[in-house]
Amino acid sequence: MYVLLSDNSTRFIKSVSVSSRDVYLRAVLHFDGVFAQYSHSKGEGSNGWNLEDTNRPKCQCPERFSLLDTSDEYGDCKADFEMQTYGPSNNNTYELIRVDRTNWPYGDYQMYKEYDEERCRQACLDDCFCAAVVFGNDRVCWAKKFPLSYGQRSPNGENYDSRNSYTLIKVLKGGGADAPSAKDRGKDRDWLIIACSVLLGTSAFVNFIFLALYGRGKTAKKKPNQGGDIGVATAVELNLRVFTYGELLAATGDFMEELGRGAFGIVYKGFLKLSNDSEVTVAVKKLDRVAQENEKEFKDEVKVIGQIHHKNLVRLIGFCNEGHSRMIVYEFIPHGTLANFLFRRPRPSWEDRRRISIGIARGILYLHEECSEQIIHCDIKPQNILLDEYYNPRISDFGLAKLLMMDQTHTLTNIRGTKGYVAPEWFRNSPITSKVDVYSYGAPFFIPSSLQHGVLTISDS
């Protein structure tokens, strides 16, 4: 078997040749993207391929899931409810239902150790990528994501492993047979759109005349905002909150507690009051200089982070663009930087270092391959990697991020980054690609392994 590349060359992926005279060959592209080749013996008898077997295993969908194609009893399943998406308090509308003797052994993407069942449940509800978790008596919680493939169910009275594990599947609360389907909700929205369109259409002419008269009577020019094109429209589009300077001044206690300093400003700890009188801790990055290059960095950072939603990246909550004040509000990450974690006493275990390194790689992969616009961070280092309450790594500080459109493969820009983590391309006037982040990732990856600092020195020659 071989793959034909775009330059008409071939790449063999399977060197063993099988004669079609002896076997039936079958190639299948599965729903999860795996391309597989199967061979079936042409021999006859009780196990022959030509024998009709009436004792095939039965397939069924989990509760609140149904067949995608009702005529294919061995086909894929679909959810009978709208899947969880990223958003505030979204986890309150979902629950986990227990399914015994069932597992999807190839769907693991995260492991949590020393968790009880309640903590395992909450970890899945807080993660929009989590589709199910498997929990056992060893207090290990395995999180799984879609697509869930190659599911297995043990016979009655038997478990599929020695951990006495059971599966908890995420579903919509009350999403049983009586709950409205996504299709029904779509029809309701269609009728609402039609009704609104009729009302808007009948008033369009009146509105046009009113605006024309208003434009004649008011000729005052609007002074351009110091913040450029970052305003309410951008906030609504990106689902961000616009803060006033007074709100953030009160939240930070007059910028009292400093968390850290970056290239373009200082980060302070703050507390925001919610509608239910509770408080949420945030990190407020205050850009203390209003030079032209900082203005551009502010716009870039708001636009970039506002579109990013990933478990290994710091989430942007909102911003302030009032007068000469430029501030960005992030979620607060409680356990500080990776740099402090690595060199504390006692030293972190090898398992923790391995898990953190994999999490960082997932975050970088998302920036490079899974965003609508490729994002180069340009300053990957332990000081820019934070650890959340579960010690999962979260990449922060996108103030140096460089965006690439999808049809670009490289860019030329000024030297960015931190000594010891800067790729050689920066010093050679070479085009900058996403590989500079891969190089910078190697340095903090080396540190979790060796717990040694390293600086690469490049001579002018």
mmCIF file of C-alpha atoms in Angstrom, residues 227-230 293-305:
data_model
loop_
_atom_site.group_PDB
_atom_site.id
_atom_site.type_symbol
_atom_site.label_atom_id
_atom_site.label_comp_id
_atom_site.label_asym_id
_atom_site.label_seq_id
_atom_site.Cartn_x
_atom_site.Cartn_y
_atom_site.Cartn_z
ATOM 1 C CA GLY A 227 -8.026 52.659 21.116
ATOM 2 C CA GLY A 228 -8.595 52.402 17.368
ATOM 3 C CA ASP A 229 -10.923 49.667 16.221
ATOM 4 C CA ILE A 230 -11.101 47.826 19.521
ATOM 5 C CA GLU A 293 3.909 49.969 18.964
ATOM 6 C CA ASN A 294 2.089 49.285 22.257
ATOM 7 C CA GLU A 295 -1.174 50.438 20.717
ATOM 8 C CA LYS A 296 -0.749 47.856 17.966
ATOM 9 C CA GLU A 297 0.182 45.147 20.498
ATOM 10 C CA PHE A 298 -2.969 45.926 22.478
ATOM 11 C CA LYS A 299 -5.199 45.577 19.426
ATOM 12 C CA ASP A 300 -3.476 42.367 18.353
ATOM 13 C CA GLU A 301 -3.670 40.796 21.782
ATOM 14 C CA VAL A 302 -7.368 41.507 22.272
ATOM 15 C CA LYS A 303 -8.309 40.209 18.823
ATOM 16 C CA VAL A 304 -6.121 37.108 19.101
ATOM 17 C CA ILE A 305 -6.940 35.923 22.608
#
